[in-house]
Structures are given as structure tokens and as C-alpha cells.
mmCIF file of C-alpha atoms in Angstrom:
data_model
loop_
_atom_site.group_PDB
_atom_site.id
_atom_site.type_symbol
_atom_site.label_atom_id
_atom_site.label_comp_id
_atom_site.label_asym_id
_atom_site.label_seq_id
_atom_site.Cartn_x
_atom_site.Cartn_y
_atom_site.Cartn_z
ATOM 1 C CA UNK A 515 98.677 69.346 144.098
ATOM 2 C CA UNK A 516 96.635 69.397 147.020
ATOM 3 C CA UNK A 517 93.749 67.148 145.844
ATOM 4 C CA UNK A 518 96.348 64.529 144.784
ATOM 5 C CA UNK A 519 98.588 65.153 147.952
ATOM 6 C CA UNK A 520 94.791 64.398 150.091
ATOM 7 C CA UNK A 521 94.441 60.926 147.765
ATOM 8 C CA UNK A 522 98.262 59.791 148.233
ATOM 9 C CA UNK A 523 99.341 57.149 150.900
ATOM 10 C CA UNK A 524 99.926 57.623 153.991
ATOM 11 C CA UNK A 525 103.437 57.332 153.742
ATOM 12 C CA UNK A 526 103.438 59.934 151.639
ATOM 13 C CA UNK A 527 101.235 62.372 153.362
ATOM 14 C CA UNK A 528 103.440 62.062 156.584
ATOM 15 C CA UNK A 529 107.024 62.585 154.469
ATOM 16 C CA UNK A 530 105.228 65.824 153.087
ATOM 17 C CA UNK A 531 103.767 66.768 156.614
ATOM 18 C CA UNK A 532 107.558 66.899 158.112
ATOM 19 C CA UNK A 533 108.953 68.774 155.861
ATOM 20 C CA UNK A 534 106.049 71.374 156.258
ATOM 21 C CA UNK A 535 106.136 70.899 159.923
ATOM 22 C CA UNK A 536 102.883 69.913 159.970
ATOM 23 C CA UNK A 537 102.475 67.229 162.870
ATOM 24 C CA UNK A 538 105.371 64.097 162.690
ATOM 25 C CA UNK A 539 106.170 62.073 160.839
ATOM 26 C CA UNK A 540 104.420 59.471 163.000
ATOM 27 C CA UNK A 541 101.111 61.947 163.418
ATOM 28 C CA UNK A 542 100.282 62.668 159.335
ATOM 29 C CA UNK A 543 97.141 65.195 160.202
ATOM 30 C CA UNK A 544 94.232 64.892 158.642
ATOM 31 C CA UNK A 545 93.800 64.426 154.999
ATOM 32 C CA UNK A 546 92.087 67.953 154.482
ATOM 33 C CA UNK A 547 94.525 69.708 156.618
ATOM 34 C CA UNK A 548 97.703 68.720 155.397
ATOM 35 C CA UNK A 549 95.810 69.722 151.582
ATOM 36 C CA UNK A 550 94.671 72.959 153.056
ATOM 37 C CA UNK A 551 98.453 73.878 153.956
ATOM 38 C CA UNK A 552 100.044 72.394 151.104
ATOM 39 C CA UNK A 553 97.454 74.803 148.828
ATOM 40 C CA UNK A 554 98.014 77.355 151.333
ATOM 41 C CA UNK A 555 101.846 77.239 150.613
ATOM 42 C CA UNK A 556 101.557 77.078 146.593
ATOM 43 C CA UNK A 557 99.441 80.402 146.709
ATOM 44 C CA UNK A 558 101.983 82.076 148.847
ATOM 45 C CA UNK A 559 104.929 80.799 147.003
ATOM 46 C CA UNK A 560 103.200 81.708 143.378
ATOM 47 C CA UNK A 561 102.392 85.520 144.909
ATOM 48 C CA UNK A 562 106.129 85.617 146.209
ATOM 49 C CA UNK A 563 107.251 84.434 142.271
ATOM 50 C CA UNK A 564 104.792 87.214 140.999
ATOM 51 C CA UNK A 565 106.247 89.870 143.096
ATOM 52 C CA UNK A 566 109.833 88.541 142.465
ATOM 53 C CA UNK A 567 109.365 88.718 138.219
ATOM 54 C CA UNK A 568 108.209 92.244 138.697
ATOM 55 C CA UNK A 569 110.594 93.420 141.059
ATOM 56 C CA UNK A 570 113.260 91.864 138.417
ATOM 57 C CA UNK A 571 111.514 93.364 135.886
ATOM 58 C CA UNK A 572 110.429 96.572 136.176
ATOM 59 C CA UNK A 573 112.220 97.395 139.681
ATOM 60 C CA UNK A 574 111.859 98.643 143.251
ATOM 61 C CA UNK A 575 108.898 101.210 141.912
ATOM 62 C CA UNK A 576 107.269 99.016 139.655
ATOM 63 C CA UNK A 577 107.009 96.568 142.572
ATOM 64 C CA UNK A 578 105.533 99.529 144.640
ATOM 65 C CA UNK A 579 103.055 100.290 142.313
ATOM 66 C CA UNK A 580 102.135 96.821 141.591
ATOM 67 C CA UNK A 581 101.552 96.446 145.035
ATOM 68 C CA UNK A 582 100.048 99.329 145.671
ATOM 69 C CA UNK A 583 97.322 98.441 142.906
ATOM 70 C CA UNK A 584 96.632 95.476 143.944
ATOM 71 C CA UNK A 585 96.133 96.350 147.701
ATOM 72 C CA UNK A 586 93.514 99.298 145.739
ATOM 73 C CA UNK A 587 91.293 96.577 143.849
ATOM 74 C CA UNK A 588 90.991 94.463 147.169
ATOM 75 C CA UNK A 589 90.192 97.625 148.700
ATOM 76 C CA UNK A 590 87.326 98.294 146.462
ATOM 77 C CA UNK A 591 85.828 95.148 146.672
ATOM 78 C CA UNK A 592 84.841 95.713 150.156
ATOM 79 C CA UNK A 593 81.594 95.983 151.287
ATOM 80 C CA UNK A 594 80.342 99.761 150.988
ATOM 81 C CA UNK A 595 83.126 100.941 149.097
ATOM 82 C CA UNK A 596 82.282 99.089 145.959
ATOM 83 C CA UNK A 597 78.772 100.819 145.619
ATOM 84 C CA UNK A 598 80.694 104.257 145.799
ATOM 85 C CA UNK A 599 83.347 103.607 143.486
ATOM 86 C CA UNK A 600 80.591 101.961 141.141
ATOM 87 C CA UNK A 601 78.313 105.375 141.120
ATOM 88 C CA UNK A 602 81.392 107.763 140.942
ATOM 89 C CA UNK A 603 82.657 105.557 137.896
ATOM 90 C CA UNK A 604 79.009 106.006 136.389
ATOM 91 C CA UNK A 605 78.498 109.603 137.002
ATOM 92 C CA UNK A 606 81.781 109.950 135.205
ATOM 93 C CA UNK A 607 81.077 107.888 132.185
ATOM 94 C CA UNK A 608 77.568 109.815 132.124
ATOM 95 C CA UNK A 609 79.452 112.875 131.908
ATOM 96 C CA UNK A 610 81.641 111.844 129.141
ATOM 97 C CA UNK A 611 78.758 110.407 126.976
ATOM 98 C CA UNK A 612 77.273 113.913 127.368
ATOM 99 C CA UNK A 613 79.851 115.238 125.913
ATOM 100 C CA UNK A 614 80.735 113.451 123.036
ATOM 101 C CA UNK A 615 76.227 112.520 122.111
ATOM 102 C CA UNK A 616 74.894 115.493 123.723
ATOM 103 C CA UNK A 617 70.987 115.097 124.868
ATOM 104 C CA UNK A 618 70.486 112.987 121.535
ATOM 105 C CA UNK A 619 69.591 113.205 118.157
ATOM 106 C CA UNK A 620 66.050 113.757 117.719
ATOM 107 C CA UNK A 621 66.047 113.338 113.700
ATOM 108 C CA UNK A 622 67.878 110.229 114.052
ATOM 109 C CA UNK A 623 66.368 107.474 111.789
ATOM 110 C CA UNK A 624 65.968 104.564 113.606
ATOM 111 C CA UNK A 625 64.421 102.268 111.198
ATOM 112 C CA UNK A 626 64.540 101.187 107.612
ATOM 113 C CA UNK A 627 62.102 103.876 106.003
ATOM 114 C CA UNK A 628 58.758 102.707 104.132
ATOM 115 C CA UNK A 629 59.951 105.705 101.762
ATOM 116 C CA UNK A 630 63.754 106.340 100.292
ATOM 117 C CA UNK A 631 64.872 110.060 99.797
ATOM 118 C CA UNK A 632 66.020 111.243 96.416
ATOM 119 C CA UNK A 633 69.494 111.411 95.807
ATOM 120 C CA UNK A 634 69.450 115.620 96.031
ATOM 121 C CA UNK A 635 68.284 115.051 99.559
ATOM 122 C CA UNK A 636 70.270 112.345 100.408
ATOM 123 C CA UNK A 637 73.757 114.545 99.636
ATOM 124 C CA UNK A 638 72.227 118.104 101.193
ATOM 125 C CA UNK A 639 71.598 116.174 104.208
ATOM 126 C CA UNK A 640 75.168 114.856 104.338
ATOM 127 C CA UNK A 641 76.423 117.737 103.354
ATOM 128 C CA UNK A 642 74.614 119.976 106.156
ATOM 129 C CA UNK A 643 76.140 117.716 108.569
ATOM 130 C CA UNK A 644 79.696 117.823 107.637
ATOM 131 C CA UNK A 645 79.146 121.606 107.656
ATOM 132 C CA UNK A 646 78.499 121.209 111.312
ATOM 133 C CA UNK A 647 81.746 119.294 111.967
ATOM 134 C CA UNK A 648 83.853 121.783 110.103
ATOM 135 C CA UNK A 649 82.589 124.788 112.131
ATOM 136 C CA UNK A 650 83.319 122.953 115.300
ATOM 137 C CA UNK A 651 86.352 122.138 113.941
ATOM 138 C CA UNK A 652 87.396 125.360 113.050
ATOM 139 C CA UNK A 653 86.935 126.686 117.016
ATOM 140 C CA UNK A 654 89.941 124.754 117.497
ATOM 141 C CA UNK A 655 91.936 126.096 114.495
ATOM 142 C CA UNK A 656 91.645 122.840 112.978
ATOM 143 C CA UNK A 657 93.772 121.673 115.875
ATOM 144 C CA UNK A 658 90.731 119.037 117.532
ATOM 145 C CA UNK A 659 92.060 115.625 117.674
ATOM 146 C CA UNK A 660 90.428 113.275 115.150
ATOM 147 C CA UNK A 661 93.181 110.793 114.040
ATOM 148 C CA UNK A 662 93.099 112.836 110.327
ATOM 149 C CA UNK A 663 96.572 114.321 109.650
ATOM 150 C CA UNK A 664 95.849 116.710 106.674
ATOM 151 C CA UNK A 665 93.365 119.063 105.634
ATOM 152 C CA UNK A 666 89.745 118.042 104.347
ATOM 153 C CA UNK A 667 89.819 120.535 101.605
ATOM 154 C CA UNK A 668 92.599 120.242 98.528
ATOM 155 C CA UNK A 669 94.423 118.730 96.011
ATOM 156 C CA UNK A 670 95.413 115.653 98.201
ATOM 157 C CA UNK A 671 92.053 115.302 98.730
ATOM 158 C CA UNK A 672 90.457 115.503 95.659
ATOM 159 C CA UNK A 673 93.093 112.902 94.395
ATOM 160 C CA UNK A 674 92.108 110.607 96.952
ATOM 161 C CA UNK A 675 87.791 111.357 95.986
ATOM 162 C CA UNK A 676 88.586 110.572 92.398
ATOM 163 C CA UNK A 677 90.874 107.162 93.153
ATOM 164 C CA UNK A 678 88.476 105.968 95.524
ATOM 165 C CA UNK A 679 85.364 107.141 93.230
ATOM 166 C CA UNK A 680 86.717 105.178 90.574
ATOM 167 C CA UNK A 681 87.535 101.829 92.627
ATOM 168 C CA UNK A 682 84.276 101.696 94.702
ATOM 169 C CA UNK A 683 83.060 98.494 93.533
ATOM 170 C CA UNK A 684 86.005 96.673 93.779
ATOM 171 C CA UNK A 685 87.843 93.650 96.418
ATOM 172 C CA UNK A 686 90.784 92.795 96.967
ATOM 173 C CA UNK A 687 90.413 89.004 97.583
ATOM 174 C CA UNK A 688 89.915 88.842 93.814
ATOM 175 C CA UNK A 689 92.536 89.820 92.548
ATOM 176 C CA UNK A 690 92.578 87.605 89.086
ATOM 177 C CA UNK A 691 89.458 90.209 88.818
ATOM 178 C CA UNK A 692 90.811 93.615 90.039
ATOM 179 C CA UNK A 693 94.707 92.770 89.368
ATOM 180 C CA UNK A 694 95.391 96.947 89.263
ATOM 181 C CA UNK A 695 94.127 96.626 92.923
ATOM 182 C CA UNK A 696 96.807 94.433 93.747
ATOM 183 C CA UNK A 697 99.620 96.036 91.719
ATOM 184 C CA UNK A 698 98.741 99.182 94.089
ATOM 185 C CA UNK A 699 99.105 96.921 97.128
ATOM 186 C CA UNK A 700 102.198 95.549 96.307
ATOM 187 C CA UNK A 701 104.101 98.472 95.161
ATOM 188 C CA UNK A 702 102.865 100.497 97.997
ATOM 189 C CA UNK A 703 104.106 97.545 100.296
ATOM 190 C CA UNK A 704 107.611 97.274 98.722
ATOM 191 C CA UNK A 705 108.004 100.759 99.161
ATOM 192 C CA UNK A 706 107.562 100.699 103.102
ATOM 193 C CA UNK A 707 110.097 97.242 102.793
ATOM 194 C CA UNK A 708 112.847 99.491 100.723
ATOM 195 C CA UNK A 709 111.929 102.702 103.532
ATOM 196 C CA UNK A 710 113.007 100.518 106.345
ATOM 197 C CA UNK A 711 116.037 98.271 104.744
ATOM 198 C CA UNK A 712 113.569 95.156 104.478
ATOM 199 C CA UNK A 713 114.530 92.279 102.168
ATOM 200 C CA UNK A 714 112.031 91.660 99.903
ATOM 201 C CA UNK A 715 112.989 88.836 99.091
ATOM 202 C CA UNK A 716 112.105 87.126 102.189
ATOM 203 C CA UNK A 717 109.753 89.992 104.000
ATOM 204 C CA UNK A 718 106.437 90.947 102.543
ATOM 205 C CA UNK A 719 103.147 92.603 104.085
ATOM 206 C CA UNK A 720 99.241 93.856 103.324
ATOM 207 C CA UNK A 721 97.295 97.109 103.545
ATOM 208 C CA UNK A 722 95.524 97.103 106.391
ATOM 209 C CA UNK A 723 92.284 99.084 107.007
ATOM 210 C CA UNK A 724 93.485 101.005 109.918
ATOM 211 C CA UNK A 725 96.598 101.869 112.846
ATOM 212 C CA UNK A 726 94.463 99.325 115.451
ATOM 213 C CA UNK A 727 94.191 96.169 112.345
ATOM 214 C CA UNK A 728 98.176 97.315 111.879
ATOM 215 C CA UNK A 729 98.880 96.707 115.281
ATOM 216 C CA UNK A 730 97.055 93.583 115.470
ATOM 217 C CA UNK A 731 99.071 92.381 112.303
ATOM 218 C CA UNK A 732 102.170 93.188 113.482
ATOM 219 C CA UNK A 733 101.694 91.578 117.069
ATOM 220 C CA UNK A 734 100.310 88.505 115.034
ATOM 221 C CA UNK A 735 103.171 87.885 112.786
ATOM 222 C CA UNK A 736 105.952 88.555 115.584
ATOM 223 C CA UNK A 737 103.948 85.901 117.382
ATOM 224 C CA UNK A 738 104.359 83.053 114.588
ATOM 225 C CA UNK A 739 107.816 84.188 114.315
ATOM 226 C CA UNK A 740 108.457 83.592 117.640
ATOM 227 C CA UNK A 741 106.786 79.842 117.219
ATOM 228 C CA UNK A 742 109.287 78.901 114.337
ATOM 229 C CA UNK A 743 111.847 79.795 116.768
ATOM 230 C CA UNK A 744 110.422 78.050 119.459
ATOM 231 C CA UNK A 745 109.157 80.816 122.009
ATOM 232 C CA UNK A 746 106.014 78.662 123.076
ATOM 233 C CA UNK A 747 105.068 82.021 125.517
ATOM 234 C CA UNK A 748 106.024 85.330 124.152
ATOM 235 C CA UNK A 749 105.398 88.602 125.420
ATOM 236 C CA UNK A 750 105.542 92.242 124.699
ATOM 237 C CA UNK A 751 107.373 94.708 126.208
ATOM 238 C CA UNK A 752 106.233 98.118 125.866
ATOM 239 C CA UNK A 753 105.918 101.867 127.288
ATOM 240 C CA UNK A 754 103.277 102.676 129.624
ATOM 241 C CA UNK A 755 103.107 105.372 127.219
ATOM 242 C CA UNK A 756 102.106 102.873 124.299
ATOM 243 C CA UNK A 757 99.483 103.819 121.901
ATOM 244 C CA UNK A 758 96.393 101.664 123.398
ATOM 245 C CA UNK A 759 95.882 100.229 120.010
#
């Protein structure tokens, strides 16, 4: 707006000079001036919209906060303040990486080997490693958070080994080749439809490999949704206590 108020005719310039009280409507400014305001003006008016959606939306507090935050990342962008908030930021994620890697892993194998291991070595080595996560597991009474919700050891488990042993080597994109692997996926996806009252008829869905994918999915087809209904701009509306997924 500014560039093409700067290019327009005088005429122009001095109608949009009055109304901004800049100079008469005889005495137009200069061209960079009068684009300098009128820019000047559109930021102003775009931070007051901002401020006025949030206020609208999420109230007197959210509007606090909002501007509270953004007062704090100007504030950290200043000179000196930056370079603390940068090393205190990377002493922290130091600390954390610690934590979750300790000091390394010394026997880590780094590169293809000229020489394979034999398959007896291959499965003592995995299993000596899974012992480890099951003892540190058990100081927390098998309570430590690891996004598994049932025990490693029984018969749910040993169903799932001997399904998953038996359909290693299979895809689901062919499915004129592995048809059982899609009669699983579609029964197992009618009977989430039937658990919450969907039509199958005109609702459907996939197996996904994970909650995050899920998410993604779901997002993604409420999107298209929205375009057949003609919601160019959509957005979500959700809990600051969302899953981060």
C-alpha cells in the first residue's frame, strides 16, 4: 500500500495526506513521507486487529499473556541479554542430553562392519540390552513413562510376536498380494466406525503407524472437509493442555 500510495498522483497523495493529517491538502509531503506514515499506520492498525482477535478470543488474560510474551521475546533480543538466555538455554539442553545418552556409548558401531556376527550373537547382544531396560524399568515399578500401555511379558504379547512373526515380509500397498492384510485393516477400522456411531457407509479410515501419523491424519482430513465446505482458512482450536503431537 505504501509503495503504490508513493507511485500514485498527486491528487491522490494529497486526498490521502488530509485524511491522515499529514500536511494539506494543498502541501502533499513528500513522496517517502506520506509512504512512511501510511506503512506506519497499517502496522499499527494490523497489531491493534491482532490484539483485538485475541482479546475476543481467548479474553482479558489471554490478551495479558499474549502481551506479556511478546514484550519477553523483544526483550531477549536485546543486546547482552540474548547471549545469556542463549548459554542458559544450552546448559539446559546439555543437561537433558546427559540424561537421557549419558557420557556415550563406547561399543557403539558406527560403521557398516567388514565382518557380520552370527545370528547367536546377534540375539544375546539384543537380548543383554533389553535386560538393561527392564531393570531400569523395574526401579520405577514399571511405572517410567514410555508411551507402552501393557506389560512386555505375556500372553498379549506373545500373540502379538507370533502375528507379527508371521506377517514380516508383507505391505500393505499390495493388497491384490497380501489381501488377509487388508481384511485385518478393514475390520479393525469398522470396528472403531461402529465404537463411535460412524456410518460406514459414508466414513472410512487406515491404520496408521503411530498417535503423531494419527494426529496428522485426522488434522488432514478435517482440513479437506473443511474445503468441500468452503472454509478456505481453517483453524484448530485446542487446550493448552493438548497432546504436542
Amino acid at each position: 500500500l505504501a509503495v503504490a500510495l508513493a507511485a500514485a498522483p498527486a491528487a491522490a497523495r494529497r486526498q490521502v495526506a488530509a485524511l491522515l493529517g499529514h500536511g494539506t491538502a494543498s502541501d502533499p509531503g513528500s513522496r517517502a513521507a506520506l509512504a512512511l506514515k501510511v506503512f506506519g499506520s497499517t502496522l499499527v492498525l494490523q497489531a491493534l486487529r491482532r490484539y483485538w482477535l485475541t482479546l475476543r478470543h481467548a479474553g482479558l488474560r489471554g490478551l495479558v499473556v499474549s502481551a506479556f510474551s511478546a514484550a519477553l521475546r523483544v526483550a531477549i533480543r536485546l543486546p547482552g541479554v540474548r547471549g545469556v538466555v542463549d548459554r542458559e538455554v544450552g546448559k539446559e539442553l546439555a543437561s537433558i542430553e546427559r540424561k537421557m545418552h549419558g557420557g556415550g556409548d563406547p561399543a557403539a558401531r558406527c560403521r557398516l562392519p567388514e565382518d557380520g556376527m552370527d545370528t547367536s550373537s546377534i540375539v544375546q547382544l539384543v537380548k543383554d540390552m533389553q535386560a538393561k531396560e527392564l531393570a531400569a524399568s523395574n526401579k520405577f515399578d514399571g511405572k517410567q513413562w514410555g508411551g507402552i500401555y501393557h506389560s512386555p511379558r505375556g500372553p498379549l504379547v506373545e500373540l502379538q510376536n507370533a502375528v507379527w512373526g508371521m506377517y514380516n515380509s508383507t505391505n500393505t500397498l499390495y493388497e491384490g498380494v497380501f489381501p488377509s492384510v487388508r481384511k485385518f485393516e478393514a475390520e479393525l477400522v469398522s470396528w472403531v466406525l461402529h465404537l463411535v456411531n460412524g456410518d460406514p457407509k459414508v466414513a472410512g479410515g487406515i491404520l496408521s503407524s503411530g498417535g503423531t501419523e494419527s494426529v496428522l491424519l485426522a488434522a488432514l482430513a478435517y482440513r479437506e472437509l473443511g474445503r468441500q465446505r468452503g472454509i478456505a482458512t481453517p483453524r484448530i482450536i485446542a487446550a493448552n493442555t493438548c497432546h504436542p503431537a
